mmCIF file of C-alpha atoms in Angstrom:
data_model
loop_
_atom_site.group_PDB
_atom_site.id
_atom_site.type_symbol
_atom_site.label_atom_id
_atom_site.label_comp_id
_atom_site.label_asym_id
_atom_site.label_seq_id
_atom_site.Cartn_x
_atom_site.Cartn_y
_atom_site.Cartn_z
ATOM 1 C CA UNK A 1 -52.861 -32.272 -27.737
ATOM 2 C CA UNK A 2 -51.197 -33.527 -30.979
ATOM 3 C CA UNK A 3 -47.609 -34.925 -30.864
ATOM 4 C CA UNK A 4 -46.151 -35.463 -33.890
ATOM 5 C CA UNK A 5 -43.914 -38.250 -34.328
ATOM 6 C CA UNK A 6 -42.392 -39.872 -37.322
ATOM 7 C CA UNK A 7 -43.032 -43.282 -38.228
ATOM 8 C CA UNK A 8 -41.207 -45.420 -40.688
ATOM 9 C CA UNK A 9 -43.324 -48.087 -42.624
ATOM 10 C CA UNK A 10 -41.395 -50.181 -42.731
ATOM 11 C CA UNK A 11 -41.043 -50.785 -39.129
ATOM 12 C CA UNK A 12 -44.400 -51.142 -38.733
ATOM 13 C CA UNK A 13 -44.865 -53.753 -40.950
ATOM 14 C CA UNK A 14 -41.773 -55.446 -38.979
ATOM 15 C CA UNK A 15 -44.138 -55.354 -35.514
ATOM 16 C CA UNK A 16 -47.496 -56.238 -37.660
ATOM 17 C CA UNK A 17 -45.381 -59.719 -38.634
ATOM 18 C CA UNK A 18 -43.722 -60.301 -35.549
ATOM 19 C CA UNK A 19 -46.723 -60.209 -34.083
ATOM 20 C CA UNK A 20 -48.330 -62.608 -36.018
ATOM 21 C CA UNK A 21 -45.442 -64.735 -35.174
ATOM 22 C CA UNK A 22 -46.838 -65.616 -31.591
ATOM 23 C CA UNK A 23 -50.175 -67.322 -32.270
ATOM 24 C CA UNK A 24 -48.666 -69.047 -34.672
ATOM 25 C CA UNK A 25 -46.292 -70.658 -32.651
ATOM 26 C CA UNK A 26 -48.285 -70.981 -29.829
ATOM 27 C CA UNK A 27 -51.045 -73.092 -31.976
ATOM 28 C CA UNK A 28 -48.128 -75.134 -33.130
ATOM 29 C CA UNK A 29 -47.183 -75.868 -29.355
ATOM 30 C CA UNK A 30 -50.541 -76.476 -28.393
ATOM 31 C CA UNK A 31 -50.989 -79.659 -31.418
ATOM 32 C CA UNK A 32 -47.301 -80.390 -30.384
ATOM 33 C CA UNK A 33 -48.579 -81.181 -26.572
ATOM 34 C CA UNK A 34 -52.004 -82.836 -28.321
ATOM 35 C CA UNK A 35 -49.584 -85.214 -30.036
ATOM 36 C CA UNK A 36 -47.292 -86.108 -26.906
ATOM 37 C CA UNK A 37 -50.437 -86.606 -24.876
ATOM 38 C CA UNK A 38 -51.361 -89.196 -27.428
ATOM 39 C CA UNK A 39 -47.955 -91.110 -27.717
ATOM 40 C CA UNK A 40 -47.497 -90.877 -23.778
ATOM 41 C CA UNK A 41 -51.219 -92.732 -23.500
ATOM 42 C CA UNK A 42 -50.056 -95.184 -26.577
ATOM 43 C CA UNK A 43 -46.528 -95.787 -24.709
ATOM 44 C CA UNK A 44 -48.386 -96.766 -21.840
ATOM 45 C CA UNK A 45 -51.061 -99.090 -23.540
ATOM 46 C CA UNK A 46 -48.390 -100.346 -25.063
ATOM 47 C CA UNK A 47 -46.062 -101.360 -21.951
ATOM 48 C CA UNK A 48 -49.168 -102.738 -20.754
ATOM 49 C CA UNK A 49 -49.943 -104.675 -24.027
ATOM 50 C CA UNK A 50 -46.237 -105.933 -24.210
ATOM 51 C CA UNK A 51 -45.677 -106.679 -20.408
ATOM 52 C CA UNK A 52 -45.553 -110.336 -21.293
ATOM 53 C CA UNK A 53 -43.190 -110.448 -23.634
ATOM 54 C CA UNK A 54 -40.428 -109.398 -20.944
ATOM 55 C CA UNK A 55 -40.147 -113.787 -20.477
ATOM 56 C CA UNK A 56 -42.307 -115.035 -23.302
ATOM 57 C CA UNK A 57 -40.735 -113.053 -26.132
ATOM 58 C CA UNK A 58 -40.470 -115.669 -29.236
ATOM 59 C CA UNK A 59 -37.520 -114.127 -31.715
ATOM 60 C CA UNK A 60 -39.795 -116.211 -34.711
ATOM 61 C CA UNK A 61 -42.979 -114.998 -33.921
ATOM 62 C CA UNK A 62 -43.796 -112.142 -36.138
ATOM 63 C CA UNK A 63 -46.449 -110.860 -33.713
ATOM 64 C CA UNK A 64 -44.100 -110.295 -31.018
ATOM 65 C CA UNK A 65 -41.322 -108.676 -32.959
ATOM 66 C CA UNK A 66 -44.562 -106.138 -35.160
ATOM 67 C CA UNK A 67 -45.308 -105.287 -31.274
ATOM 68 C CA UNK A 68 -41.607 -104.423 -29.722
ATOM 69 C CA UNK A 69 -41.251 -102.408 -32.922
ATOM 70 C CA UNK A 70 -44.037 -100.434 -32.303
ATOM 71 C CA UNK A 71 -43.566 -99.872 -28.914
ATOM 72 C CA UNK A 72 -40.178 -98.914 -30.019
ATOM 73 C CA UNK A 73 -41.562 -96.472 -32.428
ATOM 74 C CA UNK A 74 -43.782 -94.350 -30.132
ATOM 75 C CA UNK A 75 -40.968 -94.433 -27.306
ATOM 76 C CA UNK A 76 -38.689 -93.305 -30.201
ATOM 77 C CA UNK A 77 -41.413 -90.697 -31.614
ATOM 78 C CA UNK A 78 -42.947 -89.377 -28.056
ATOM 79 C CA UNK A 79 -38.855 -88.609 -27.236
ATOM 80 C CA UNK A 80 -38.309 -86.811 -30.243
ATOM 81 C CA UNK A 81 -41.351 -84.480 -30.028
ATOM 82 C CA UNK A 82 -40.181 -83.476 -26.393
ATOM 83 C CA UNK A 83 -37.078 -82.926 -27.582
ATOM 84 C CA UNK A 84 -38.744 -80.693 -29.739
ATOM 85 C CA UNK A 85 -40.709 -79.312 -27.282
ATOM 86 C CA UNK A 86 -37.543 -78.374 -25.655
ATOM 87 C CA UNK A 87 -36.209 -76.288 -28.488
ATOM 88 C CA UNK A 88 -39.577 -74.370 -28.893
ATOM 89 C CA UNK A 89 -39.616 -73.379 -25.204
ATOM 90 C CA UNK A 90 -36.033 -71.753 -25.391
ATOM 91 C CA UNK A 91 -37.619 -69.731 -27.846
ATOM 92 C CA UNK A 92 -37.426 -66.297 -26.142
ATOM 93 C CA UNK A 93 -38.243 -63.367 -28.978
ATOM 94 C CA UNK A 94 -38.112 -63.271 -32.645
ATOM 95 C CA UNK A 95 -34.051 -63.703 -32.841
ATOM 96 C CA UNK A 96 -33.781 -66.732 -31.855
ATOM 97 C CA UNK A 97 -36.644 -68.588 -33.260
ATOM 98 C CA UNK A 98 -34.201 -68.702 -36.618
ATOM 99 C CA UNK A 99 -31.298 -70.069 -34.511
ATOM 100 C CA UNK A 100 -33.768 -72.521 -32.772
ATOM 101 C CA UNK A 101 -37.012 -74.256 -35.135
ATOM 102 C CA UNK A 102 -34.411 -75.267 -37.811
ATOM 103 C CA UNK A 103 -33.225 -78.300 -36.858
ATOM 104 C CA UNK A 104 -36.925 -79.276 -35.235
ATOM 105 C CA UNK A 105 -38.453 -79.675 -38.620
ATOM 106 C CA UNK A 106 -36.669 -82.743 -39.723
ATOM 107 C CA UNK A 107 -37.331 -84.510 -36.812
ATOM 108 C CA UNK A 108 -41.275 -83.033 -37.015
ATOM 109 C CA UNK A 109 -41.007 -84.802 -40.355
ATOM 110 C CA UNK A 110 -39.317 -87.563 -39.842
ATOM 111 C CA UNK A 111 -41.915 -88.601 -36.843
ATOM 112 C CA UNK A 112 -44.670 -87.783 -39.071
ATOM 113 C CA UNK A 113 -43.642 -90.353 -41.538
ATOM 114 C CA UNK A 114 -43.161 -92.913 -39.045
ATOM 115 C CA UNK A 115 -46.456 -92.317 -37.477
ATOM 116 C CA UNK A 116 -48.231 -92.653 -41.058
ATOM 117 C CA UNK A 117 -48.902 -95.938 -40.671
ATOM 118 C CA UNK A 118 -49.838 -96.225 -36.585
ATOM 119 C CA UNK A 119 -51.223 -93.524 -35.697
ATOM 120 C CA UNK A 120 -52.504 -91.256 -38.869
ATOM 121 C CA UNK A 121 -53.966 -88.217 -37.204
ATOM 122 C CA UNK A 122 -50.832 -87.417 -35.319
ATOM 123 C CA UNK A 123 -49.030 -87.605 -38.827
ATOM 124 C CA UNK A 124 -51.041 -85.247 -40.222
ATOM 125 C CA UNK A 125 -51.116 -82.969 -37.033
ATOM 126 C CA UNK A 126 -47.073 -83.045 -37.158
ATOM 127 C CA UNK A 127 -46.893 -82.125 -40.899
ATOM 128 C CA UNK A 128 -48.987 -79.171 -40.347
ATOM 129 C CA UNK A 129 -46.761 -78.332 -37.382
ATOM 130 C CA UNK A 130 -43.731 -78.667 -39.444
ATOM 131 C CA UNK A 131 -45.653 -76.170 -42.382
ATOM 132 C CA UNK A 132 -46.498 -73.767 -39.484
ATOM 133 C CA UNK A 133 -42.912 -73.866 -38.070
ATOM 134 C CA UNK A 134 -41.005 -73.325 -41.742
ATOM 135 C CA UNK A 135 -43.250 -70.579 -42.117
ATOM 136 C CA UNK A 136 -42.409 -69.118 -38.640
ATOM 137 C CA UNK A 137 -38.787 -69.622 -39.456
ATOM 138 C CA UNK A 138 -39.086 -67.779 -42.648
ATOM 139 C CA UNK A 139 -41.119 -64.581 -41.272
ATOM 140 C CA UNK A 140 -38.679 -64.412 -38.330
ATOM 141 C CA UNK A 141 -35.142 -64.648 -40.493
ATOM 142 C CA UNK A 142 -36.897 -62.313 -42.768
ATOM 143 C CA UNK A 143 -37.591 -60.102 -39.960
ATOM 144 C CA UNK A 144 -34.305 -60.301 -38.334
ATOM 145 C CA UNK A 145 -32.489 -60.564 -41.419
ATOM 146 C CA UNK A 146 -31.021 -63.657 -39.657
ATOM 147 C CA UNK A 147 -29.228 -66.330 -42.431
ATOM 148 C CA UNK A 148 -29.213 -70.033 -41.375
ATOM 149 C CA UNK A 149 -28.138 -72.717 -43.086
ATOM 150 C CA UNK A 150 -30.415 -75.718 -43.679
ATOM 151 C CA UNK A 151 -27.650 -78.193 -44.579
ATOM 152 C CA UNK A 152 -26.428 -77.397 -40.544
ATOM 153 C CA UNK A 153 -29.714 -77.619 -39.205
ATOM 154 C CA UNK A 154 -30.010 -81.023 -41.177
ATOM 155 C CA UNK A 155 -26.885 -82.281 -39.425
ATOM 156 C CA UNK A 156 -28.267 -81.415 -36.393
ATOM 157 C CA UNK A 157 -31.255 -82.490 -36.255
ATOM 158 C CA UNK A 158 -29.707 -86.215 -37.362
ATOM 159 C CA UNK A 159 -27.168 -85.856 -34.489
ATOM 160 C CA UNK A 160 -30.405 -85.526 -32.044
ATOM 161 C CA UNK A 161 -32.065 -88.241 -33.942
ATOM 162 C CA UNK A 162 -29.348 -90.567 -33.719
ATOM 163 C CA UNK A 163 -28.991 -89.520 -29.722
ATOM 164 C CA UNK A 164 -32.647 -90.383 -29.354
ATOM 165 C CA UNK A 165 -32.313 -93.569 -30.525
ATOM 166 C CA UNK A 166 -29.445 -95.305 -28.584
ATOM 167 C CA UNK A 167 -31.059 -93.703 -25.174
ATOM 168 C CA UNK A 168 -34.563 -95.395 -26.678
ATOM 169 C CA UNK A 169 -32.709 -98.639 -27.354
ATOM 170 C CA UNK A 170 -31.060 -98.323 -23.690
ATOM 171 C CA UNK A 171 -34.384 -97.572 -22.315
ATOM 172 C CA UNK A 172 -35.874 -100.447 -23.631
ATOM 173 C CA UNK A 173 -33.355 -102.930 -23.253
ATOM 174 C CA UNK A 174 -33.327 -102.212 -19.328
ATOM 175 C CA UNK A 175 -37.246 -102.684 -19.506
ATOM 176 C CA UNK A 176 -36.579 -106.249 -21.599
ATOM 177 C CA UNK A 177 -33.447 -107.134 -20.446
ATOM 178 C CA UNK A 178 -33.307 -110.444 -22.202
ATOM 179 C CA UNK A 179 -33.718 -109.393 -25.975
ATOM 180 C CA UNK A 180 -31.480 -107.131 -27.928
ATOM 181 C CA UNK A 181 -32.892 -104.313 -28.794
ATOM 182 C CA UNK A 182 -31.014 -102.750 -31.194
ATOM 183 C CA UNK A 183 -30.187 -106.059 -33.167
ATOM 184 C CA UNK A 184 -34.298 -106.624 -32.696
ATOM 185 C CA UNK A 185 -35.002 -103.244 -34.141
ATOM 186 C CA UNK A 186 -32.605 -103.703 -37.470
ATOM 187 C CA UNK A 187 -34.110 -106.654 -38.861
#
């Protein structure tokens, strides 16, 4: 039995991309966890590593202040990526991936750069997350017809980043309780 049925081309191109759309973003998620996995295991080494410094911390000692700052840097990273974590699992069809991955590509970036220097491999792994997700925003608004606007999604992904770091400066000012952190961390 034949059925005939029109279809419009259009709309099947729509499904071909929106399907597409899924791996995608689920490969991005999966070297998003990779990465967190890392930085957790680093935060702890670190805490370990740094455990002595909570009563021998020496404010001239170069050593001690390259350490807190690193420690401070993967707390600060590790925090940002589940933030972004967070964003990507809201992510519920194609519509709202353009109101959601916006703002979590700064703050992929931003992390990447910081990580250059520590911890390479996870820099690279973020900036090919943060090529992924652009793309995945792009198909998506194009498939939606959805309009953002970067210069918001800039804004808010700086309000995030600047949340991130007082609760990482709290966080580590209650584990050493004698140095300050945030005067430590802007020198």
């Amino acid at each position: 039995m034949l059925v005939k049925c029109s279809v419009n081309p259009l709309e099947i191109e729509n499904i071909s991309h929106s399907v597409t759309l899924v791996p995608r973003l689920e490969y991005s998620m999966n070297l998003l966890n990779e990465i967190i996995d890392v930085l957790d295991d680093k935060q702890s080494e670190l805490k370990e590593l740094n455990k002595d410094l909570v009563h021998d911390f020496d404010e001239s000692d170069k050593t001690h202040i390259n350490a807190l700052n690193i420690e401070h840097l993967v707390i600060y990273s590790l925090e940002i990526l589940l933030q972004v974590k967070n964003n990507m699992n809201r992510i519920s069809n194609v519509g709202t991936i353009p109101e959601v991955l916006p703002s979590s590509i700064p703050m992929i970036r931003t992390v990447s750069a910081q990580l250059f220097g520590i911890i390479p491999n996870c820099s690279q792994k973020l900036s090919e997350i943060s090529v992924h997700l652009g793309s995945i925003v792009l198909d998506s608004a194009a498939l939606t017809m959805a309009k953002f606007d970067f210069s918001q999604s800039n804004t808010e992904s700086a309000a995030i980043l600047n949340e991130v770091k007082l609760m990482v400066g709290s966080k580590l000012s209650k584990q050493y309780p004698n140095l300050d952190f945030f005067k430590l961390c802007n020198t």
